PDB file of C-alpha atoms in Angstrom:
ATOM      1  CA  UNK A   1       5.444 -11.212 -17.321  1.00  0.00           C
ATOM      2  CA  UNK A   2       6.274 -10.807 -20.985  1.00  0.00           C
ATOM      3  CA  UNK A   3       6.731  -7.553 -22.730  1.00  0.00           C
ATOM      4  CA  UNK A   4       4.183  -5.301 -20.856  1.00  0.00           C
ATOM      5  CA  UNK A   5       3.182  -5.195 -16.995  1.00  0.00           C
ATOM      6  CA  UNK A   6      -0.730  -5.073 -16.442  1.00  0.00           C
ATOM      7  CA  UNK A   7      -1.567  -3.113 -13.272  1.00  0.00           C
ATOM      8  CA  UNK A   8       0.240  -2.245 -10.314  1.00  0.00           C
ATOM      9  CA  UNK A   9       3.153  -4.016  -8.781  1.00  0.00           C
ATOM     10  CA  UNK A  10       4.163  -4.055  -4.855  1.00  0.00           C
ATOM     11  CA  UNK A  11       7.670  -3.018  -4.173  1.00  0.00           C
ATOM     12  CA  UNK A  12       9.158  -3.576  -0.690  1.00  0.00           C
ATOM     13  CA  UNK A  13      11.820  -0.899   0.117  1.00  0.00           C
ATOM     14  CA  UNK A  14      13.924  -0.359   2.921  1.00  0.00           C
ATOM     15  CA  UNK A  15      12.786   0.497   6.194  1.00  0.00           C
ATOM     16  CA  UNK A  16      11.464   4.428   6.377  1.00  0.00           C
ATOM     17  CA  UNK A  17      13.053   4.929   2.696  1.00  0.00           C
ATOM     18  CA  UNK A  18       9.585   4.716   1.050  1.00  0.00           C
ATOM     19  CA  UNK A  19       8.869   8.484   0.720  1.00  0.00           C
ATOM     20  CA  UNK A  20      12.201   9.324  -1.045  1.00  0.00           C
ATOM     21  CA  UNK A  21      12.007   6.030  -3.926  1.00  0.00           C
ATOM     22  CA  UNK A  22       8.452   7.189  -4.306  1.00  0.00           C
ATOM     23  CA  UNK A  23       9.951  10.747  -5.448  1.00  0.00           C
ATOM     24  CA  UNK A  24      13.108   9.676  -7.037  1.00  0.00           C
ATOM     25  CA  UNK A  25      11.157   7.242  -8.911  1.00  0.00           C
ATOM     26  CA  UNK A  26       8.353  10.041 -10.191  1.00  0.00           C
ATOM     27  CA  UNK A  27      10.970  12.334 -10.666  1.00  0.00           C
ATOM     28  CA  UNK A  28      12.648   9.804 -13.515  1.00  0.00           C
ATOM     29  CA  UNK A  29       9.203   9.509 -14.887  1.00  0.00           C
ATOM     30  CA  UNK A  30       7.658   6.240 -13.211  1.00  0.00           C
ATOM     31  CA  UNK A  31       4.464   6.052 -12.252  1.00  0.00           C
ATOM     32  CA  UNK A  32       4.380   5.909  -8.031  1.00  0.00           C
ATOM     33  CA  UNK A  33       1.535   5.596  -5.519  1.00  0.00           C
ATOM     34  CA  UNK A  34       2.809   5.906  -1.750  1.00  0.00           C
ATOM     35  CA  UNK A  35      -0.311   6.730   0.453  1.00  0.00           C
ATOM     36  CA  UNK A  36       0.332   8.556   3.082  1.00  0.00           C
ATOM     37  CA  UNK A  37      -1.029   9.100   6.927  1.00  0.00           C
ATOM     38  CA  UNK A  38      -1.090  12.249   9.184  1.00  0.00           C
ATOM     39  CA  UNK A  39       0.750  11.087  12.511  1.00  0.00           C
ATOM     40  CA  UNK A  40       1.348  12.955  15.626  1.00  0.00           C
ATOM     41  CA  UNK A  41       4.722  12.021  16.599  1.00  0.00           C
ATOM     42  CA  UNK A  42       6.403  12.966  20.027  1.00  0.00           C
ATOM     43  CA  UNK A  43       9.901  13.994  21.032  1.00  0.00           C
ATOM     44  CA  UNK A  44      11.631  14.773  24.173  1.00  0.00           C
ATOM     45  CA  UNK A  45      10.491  18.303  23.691  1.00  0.00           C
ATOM     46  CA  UNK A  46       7.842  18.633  21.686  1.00  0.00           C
ATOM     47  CA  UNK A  47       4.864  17.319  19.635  1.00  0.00           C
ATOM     48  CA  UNK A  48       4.897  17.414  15.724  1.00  0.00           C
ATOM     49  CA  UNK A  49       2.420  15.915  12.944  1.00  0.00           C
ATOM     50  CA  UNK A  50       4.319  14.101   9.888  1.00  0.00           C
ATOM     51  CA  UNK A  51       3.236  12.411   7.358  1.00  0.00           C
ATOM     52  CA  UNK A  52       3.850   8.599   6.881  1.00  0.00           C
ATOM     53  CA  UNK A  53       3.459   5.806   4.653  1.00  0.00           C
ATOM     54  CA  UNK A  54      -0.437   3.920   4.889  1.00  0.00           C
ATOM     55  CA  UNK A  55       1.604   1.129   3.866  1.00  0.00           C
ATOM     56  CA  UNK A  56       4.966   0.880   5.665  1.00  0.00           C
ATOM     57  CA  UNK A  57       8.192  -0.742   3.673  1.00  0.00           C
ATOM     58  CA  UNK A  58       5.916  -0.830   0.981  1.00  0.00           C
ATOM     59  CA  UNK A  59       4.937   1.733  -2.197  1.00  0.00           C
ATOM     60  CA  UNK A  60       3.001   0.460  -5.494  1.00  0.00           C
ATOM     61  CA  UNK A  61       4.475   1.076  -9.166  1.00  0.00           C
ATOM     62  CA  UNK A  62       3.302   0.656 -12.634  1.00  0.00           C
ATOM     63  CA  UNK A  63       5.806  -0.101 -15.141  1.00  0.00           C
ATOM     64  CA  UNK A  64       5.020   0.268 -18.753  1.00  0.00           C
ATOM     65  CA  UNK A  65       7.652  -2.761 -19.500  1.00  0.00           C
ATOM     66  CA  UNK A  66       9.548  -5.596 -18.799  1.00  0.00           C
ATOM     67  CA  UNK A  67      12.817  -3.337 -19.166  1.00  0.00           C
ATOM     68  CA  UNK A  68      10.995  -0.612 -16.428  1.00  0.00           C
ATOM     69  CA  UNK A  69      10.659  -3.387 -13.783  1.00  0.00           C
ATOM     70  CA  UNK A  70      13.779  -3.891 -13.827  1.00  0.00           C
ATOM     71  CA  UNK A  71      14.966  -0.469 -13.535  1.00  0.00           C
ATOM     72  CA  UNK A  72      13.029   0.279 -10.784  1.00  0.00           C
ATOM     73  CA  UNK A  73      14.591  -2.043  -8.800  1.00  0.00           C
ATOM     74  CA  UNK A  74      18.114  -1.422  -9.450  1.00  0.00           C
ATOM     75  CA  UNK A  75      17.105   1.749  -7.078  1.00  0.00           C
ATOM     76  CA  UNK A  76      19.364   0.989  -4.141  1.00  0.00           C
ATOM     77  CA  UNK A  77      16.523   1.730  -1.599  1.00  0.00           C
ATOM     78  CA  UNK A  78      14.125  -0.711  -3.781  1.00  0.00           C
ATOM     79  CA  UNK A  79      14.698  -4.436  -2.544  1.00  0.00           C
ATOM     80  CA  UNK A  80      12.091  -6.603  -4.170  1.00  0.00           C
ATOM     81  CA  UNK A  81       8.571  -7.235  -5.576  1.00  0.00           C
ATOM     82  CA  UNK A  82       6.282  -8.674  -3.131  1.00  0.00           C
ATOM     83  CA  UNK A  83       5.453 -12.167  -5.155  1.00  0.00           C
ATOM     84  CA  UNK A  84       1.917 -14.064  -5.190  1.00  0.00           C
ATOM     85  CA  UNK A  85       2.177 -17.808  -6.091  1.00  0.00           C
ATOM     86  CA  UNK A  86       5.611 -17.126  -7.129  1.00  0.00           C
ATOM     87  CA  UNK A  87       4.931 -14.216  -9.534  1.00  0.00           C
ATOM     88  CA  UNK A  88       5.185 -10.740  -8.378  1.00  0.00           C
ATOM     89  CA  UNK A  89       1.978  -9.848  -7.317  1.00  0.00           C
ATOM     90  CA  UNK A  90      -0.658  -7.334  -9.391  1.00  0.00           C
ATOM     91  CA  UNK A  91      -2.719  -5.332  -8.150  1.00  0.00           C
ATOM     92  CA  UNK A  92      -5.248  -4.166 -10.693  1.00  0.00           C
ATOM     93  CA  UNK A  93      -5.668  -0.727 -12.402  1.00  0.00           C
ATOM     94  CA  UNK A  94      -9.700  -1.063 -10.166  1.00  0.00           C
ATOM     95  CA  UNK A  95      -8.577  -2.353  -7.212  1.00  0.00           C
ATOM     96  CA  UNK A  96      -5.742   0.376  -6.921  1.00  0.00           C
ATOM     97  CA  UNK A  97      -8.908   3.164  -7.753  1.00  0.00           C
ATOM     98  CA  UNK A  98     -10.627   1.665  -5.002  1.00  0.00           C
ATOM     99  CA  UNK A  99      -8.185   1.730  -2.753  1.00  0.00           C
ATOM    100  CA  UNK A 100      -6.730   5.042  -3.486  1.00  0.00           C
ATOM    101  CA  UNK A 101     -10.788   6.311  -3.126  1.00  0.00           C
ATOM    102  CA  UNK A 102     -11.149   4.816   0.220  1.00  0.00           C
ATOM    103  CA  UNK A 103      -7.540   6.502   1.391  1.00  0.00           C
ATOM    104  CA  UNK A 104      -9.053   9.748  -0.300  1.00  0.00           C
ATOM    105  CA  UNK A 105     -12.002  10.119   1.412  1.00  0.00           C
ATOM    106  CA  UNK A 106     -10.354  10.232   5.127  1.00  0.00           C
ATOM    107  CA  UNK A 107     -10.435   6.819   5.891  1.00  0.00           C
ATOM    108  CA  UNK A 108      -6.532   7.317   7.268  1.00  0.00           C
ATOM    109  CA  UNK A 109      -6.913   8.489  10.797  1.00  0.00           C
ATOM    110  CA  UNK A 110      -6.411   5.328  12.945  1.00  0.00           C
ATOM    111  CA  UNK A 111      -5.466   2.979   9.990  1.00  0.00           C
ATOM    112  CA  UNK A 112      -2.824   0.871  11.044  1.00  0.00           C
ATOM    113  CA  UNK A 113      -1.456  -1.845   8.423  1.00  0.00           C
ATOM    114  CA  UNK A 114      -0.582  -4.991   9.264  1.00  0.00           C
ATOM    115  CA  UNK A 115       0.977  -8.265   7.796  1.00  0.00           C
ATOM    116  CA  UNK A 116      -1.775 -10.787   7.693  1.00  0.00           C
ATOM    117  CA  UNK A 117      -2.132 -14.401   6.776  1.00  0.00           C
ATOM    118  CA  UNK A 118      -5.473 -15.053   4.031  1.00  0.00           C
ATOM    119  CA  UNK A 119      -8.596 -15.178   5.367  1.00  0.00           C
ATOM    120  CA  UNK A 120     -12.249 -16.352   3.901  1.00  0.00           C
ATOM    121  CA  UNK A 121     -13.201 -14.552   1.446  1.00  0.00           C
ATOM    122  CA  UNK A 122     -16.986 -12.718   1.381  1.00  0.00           C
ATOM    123  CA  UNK A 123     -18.916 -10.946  -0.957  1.00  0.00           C
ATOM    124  CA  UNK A 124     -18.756  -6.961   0.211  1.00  0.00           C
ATOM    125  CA  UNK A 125     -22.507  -5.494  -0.117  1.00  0.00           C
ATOM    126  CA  UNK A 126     -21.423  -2.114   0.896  1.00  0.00           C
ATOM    127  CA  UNK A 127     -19.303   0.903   1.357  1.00  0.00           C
ATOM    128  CA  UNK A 128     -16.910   1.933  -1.114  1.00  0.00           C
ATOM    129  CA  UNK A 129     -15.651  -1.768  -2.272  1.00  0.00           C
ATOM    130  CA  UNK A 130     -19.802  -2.981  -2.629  1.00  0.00           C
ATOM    131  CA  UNK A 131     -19.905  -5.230  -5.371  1.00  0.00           C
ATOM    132  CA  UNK A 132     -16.455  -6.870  -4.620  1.00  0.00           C
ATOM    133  CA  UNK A 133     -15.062  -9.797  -3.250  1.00  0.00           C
ATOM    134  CA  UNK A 134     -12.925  -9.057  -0.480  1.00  0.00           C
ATOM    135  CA  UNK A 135     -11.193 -11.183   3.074  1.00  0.00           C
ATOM    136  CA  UNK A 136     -12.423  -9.854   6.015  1.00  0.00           C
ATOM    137  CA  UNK A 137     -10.250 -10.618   9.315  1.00  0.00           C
ATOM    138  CA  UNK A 138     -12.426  -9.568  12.060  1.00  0.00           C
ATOM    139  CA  UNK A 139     -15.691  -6.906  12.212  1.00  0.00           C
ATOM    140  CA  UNK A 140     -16.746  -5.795  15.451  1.00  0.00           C
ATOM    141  CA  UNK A 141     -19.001  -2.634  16.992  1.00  0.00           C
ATOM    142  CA  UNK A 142     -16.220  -0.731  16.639  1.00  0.00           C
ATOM    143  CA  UNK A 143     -13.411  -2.148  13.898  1.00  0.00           C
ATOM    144  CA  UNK A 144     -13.440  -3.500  10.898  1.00  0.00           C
ATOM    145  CA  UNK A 145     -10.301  -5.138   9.180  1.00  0.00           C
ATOM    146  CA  UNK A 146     -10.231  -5.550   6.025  1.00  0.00           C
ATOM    147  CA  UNK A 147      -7.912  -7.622   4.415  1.00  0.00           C
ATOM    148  CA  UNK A 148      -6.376  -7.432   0.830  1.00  0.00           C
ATOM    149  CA  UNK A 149      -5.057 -10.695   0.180  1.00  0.00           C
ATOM    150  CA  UNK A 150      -3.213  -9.702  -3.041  1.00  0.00           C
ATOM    151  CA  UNK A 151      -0.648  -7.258  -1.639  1.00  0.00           C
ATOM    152  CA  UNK A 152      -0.752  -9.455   1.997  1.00  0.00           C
ATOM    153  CA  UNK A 153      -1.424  -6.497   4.167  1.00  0.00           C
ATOM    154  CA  UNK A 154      -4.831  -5.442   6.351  1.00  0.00           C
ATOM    155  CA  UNK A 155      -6.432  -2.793   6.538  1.00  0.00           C
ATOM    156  CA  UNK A 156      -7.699  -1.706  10.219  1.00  0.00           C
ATOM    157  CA  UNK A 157     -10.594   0.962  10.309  1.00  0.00           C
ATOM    158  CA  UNK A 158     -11.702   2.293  14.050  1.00  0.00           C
ATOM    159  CA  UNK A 159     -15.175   3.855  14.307  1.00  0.00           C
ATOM    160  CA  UNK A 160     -15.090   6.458  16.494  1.00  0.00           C
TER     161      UNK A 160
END
């Protein structure tokens, strides 16, 4: 990867830990996306809404070097980069706009992520990723999942 890191970087963390890296990590100064989903959650005695990670076991980092990859996981809750053809895997500075804009703009309620294996790829003519090449899983009348073969995850979108 040489002396700099260009774009984003996948880090798998430990089960449910991915809210508190994501802070101790911005808190030393790293840069830290961890998208997160309104839930309603029940318990033996009552009903609560809590917010949890879009992408669970999973949180997205930029270092600015070499050295800052490797600090970031030294982080006891941090247990690898997710790798692509046996580098980590990057996800660019656009796609990581375009998929914080989708998260942005409500798209949250009833997205479930899933581990997926790669798909065919298609040319998307519209909606928020038109222009881009993307691997869709399945589209029906009702659900569209969209997959994002870089970071091996899908995206699952229920029209209502």
């Amino acid at each position: 990867m040489g002396a700099g890191v260009e774009g984003w970087l996948v880090l798998y963390t430990k089960p449910r830990t991915e809210k508190k890296l994501s802070e101790r990590l911005e808190a030393r100064g790293f840069e830290v996306y961890c998208p997160l989903k309104t839930v309603l959650r029940q318990w033996s005695d009552r009903k609560k809404r809590v917010q949890m990670p879009v992408f669970p076991s999973y949180i997205f980092v930029k270092p600015n070097a070499e050295e800052e990859r490797q600090v970031i996981l030294r982080d006891p809750q941090a247990m690898n980069y997710v790798y692509w053809l046996g580098k980590p895997a990057v996800v660019s500075d656009k796609e990581m706009n375009d998929v914080k804009a989708f998260l942005d703009n409500g798209y949250t309620e009833g997205l479930d992520v899933e581990c997926v294996e790669i798909g065919q790829e298609i040319q998307i003519d519209a909606g928020i990723f038109k222009g881009q090449s993307g691997v869709v899983k399945s589209a029906t009348s009702n659900k569209l999942v969209l997959e994002l073969p870089q970071i091996g995850v899908q995206l699952v979108m229920n029209r209502k």
